[in-house]
Short mmCIF file of C-alpha atoms and ligand atoms in Angstrom, two decimals:
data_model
loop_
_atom_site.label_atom_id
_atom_site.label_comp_id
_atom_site.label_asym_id
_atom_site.label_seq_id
_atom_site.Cartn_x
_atom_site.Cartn_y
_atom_site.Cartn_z
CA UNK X 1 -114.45 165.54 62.70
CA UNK X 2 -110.92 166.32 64.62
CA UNK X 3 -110.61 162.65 65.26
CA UNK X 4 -111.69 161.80 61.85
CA UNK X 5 -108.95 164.11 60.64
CA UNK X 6 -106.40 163.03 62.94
CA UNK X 7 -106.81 159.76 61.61
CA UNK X 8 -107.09 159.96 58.18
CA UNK X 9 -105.92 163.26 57.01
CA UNK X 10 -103.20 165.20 59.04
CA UNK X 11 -102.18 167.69 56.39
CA UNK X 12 -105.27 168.14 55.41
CA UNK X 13 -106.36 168.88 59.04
CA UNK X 14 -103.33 171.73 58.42
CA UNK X 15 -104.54 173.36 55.67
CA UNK X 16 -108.16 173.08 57.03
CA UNK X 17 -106.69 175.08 60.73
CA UNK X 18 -104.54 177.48 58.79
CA UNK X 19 -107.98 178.45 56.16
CA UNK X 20 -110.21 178.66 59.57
CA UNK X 21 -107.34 180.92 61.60
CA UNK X 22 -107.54 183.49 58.05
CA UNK X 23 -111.19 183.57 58.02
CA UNK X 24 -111.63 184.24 62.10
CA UNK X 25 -108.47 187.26 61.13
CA UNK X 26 -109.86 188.52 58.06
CA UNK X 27 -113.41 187.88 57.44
CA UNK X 28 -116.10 190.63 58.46
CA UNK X 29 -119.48 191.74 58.15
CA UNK X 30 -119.79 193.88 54.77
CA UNK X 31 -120.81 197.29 55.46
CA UNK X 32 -124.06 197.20 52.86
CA UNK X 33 -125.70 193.91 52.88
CA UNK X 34 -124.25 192.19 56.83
CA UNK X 35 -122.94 188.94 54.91
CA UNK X 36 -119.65 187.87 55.20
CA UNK X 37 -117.08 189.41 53.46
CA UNK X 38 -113.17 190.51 53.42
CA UNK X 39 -113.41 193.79 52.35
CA UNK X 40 -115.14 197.04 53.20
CA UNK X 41 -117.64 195.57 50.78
CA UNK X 42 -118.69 192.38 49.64
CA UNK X 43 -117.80 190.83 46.11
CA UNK X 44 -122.19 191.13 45.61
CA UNK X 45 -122.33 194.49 46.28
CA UNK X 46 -119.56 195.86 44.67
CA UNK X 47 -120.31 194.34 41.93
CA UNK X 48 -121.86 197.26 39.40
CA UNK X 49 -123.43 194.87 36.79
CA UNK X 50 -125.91 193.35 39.95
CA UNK X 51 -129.47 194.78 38.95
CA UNK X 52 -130.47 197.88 41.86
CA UNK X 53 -134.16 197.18 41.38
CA UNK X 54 -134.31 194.08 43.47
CA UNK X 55 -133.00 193.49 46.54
CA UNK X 56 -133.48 189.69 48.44
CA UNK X 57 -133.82 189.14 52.24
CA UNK X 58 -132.01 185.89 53.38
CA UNK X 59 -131.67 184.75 56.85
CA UNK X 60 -128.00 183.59 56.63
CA UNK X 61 -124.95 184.09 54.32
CA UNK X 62 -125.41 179.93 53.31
CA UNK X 63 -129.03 180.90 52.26
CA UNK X 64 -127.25 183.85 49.65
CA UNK X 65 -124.82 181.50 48.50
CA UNK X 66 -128.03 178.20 47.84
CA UNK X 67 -129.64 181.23 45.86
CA UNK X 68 -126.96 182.22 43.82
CA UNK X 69 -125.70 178.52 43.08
CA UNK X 70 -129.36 177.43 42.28
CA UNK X 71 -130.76 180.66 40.57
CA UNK X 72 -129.76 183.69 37.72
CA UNK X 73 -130.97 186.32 40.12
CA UNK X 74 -128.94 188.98 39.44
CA UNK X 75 -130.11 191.45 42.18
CA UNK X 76 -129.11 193.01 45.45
CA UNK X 77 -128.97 191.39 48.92
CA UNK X 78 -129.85 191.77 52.29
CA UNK X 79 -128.63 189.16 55.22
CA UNK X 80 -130.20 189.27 58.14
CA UNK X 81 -127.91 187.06 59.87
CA UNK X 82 -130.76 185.09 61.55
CA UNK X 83 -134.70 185.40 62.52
CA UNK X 84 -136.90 187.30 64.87
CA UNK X 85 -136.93 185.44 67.83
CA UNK X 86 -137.94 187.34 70.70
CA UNK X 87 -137.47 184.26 73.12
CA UNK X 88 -133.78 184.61 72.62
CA UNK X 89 -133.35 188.28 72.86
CA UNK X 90 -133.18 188.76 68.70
CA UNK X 91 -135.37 191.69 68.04
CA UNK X 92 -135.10 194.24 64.93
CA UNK X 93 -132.06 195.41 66.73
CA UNK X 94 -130.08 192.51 66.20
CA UNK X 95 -130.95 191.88 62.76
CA UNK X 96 -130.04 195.15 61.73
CA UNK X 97 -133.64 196.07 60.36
CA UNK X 98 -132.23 200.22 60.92
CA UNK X 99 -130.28 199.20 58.17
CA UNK X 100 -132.73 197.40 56.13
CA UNK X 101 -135.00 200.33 55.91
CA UNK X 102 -132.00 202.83 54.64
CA UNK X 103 -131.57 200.64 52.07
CA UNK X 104 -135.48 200.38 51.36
CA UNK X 105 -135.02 204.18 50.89
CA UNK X 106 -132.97 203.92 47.74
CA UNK X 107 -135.20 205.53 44.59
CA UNK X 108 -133.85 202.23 42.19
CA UNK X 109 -135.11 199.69 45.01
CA UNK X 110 -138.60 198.40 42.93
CA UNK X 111 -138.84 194.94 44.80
CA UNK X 112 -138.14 193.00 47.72
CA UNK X 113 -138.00 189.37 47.83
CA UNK X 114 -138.50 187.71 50.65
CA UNK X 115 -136.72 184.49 51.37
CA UNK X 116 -136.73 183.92 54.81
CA UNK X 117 -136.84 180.04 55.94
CA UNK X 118 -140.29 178.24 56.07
CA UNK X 119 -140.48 177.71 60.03
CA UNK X 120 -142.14 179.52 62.84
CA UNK X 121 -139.42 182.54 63.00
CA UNK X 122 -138.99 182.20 59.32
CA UNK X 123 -142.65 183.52 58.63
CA UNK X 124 -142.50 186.21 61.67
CA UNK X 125 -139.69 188.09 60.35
CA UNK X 126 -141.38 187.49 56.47
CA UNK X 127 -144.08 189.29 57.98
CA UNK X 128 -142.41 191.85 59.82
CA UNK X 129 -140.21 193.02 56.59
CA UNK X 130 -142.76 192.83 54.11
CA UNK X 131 -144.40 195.62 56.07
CA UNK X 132 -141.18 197.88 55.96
CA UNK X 133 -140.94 196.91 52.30
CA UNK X 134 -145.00 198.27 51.87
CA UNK X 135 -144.22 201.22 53.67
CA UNK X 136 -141.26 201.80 51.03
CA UNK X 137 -143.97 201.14 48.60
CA UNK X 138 -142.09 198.71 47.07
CA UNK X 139 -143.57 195.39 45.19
CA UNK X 140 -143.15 192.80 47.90
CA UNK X 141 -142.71 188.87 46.67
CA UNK X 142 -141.45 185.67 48.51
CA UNK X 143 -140.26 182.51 47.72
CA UNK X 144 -143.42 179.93 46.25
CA UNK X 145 -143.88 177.24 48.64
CA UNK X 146 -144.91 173.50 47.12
CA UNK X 147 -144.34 170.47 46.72
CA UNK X 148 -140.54 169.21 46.00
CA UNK X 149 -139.29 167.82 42.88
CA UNK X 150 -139.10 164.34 43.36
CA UNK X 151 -141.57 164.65 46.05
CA UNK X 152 -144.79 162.39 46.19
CA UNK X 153 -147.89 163.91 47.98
CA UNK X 154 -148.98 160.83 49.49
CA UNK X 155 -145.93 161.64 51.90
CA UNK X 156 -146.01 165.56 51.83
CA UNK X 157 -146.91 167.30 55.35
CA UNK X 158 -150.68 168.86 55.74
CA UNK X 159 -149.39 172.23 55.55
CA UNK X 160 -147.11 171.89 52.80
CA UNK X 161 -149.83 170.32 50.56
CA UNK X 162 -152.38 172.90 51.87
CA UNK X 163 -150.31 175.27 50.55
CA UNK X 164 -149.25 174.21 47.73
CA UNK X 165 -152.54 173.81 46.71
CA UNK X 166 -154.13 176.83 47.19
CA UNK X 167 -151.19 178.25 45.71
CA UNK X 168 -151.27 176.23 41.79
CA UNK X 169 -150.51 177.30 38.95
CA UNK X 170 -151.59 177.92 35.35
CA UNK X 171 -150.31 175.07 33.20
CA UNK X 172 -149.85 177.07 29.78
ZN1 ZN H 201 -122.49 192.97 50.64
#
C-alpha cells in the first residue's frame, strides 16, 4: 500500500497519514458498548431514538458497522472487540463480559442477539453469552445460518448445507 501510494498518490498518502495520526489521538473505546468512538459515548448509544429492548453482540466494530449498512435494526449494541480464545490468553476478562452482564441487568433489555462470526471461537463465545443472556432471562436469538444468495448448493460446504437444512423455512 505505502509504495502503491508513493507512486500514484502522494497527497492522497497526506491526507490518508494526517486522518490515521487523528484517529490513533482521538479515537477511544466508548464507555457503554467498547466500540470505537470519539466521545465519552458513541454516536449508537447516545442516540435516544435506538430501541432499549434489544441489544446485539458483535465481535468487532466492522461487524456493527456490516449490520447497520445491511439491516434497519434499530437496537442497542454490544462489541466484544474479539472472541473467546483461551489459546491466546482472551478469556471473559478481555472481552469485557463484567460489562456485558451490567448491561444484561437493565429492566428494558427483552432480547439479545447474537452475532458472533460462524468459526470455531465464533460459536464458543455464542455459547458462552447466550447463557449470561438466559440467566438475565432474556429472549436469546442469533443470526440464521444458510445458504448465500447467489450461492449454488452443489458447491456449499457439508456443514453449511447441514445447517441450512435443518434450519428451513415456511414458504408462506
Ligand atoms: Zn457505544
Amino acid at each position: 500500500m505505502a509504495l502503491h501510494l508513493l507512486e500514484r498518490d502522494r497527497p492522497g498518502a497526506r491526507a490518508l497519514a494526517a486522518a490515521l495520526t487523528r484517529a490513533m489521538d482521538g479515537i477511544r473505546h466508548c464507555s457503554r458498548c467498547r466500540g470505537f468512538s470519539e466521545d465519552e459515548l458513541c454516536q449508537t448509544c447516545a442516540d435516544p431514538g435506538r430501541d432499549d429492548s434489544q441489544i446485539c453482540v458483535v465481535e468487532f466494530p466492522a461487524d456493527q458497522i456490516a449490520i447497520e449498512q445491511a439491516t434497519s435494526y434499530r437496537g442497542r449494541y454490544f462489541v466484544l472487540m474479539g472472541r473467546l480464545s483461551p489459546l491466546d490468553g482472551i478469556g471473559p476478562e478481555e472481552l469485557g463480559m463484567g460489562q456485558l452482564a451490567q448491561r444484561l441487568g437493565d429492566s428494558t433489555l427483552q432480547e439479545m442477539i447474537v452475532a458472533t462470526n460462524a468459526t470455531v471461537e465464533g460459536e464458543a463465545t455464542a455459547h458462552y453469552i447466550a447463557e449470561m443472556a438466559r440467566r438475565a432471562k432474556l429472549k436469546v436469538t442469533r443470526l440464521a445460518q444458510g445458504v448465500p444468495l447467489g450461492g449454488e448448493l452443489e458447491y456449499l460446504d457439508r456443514s453449511t448445507l447441514a445447517r441450512a437444512f435443518g434450519a428451513r423455512l415456511v414458504i408462506d
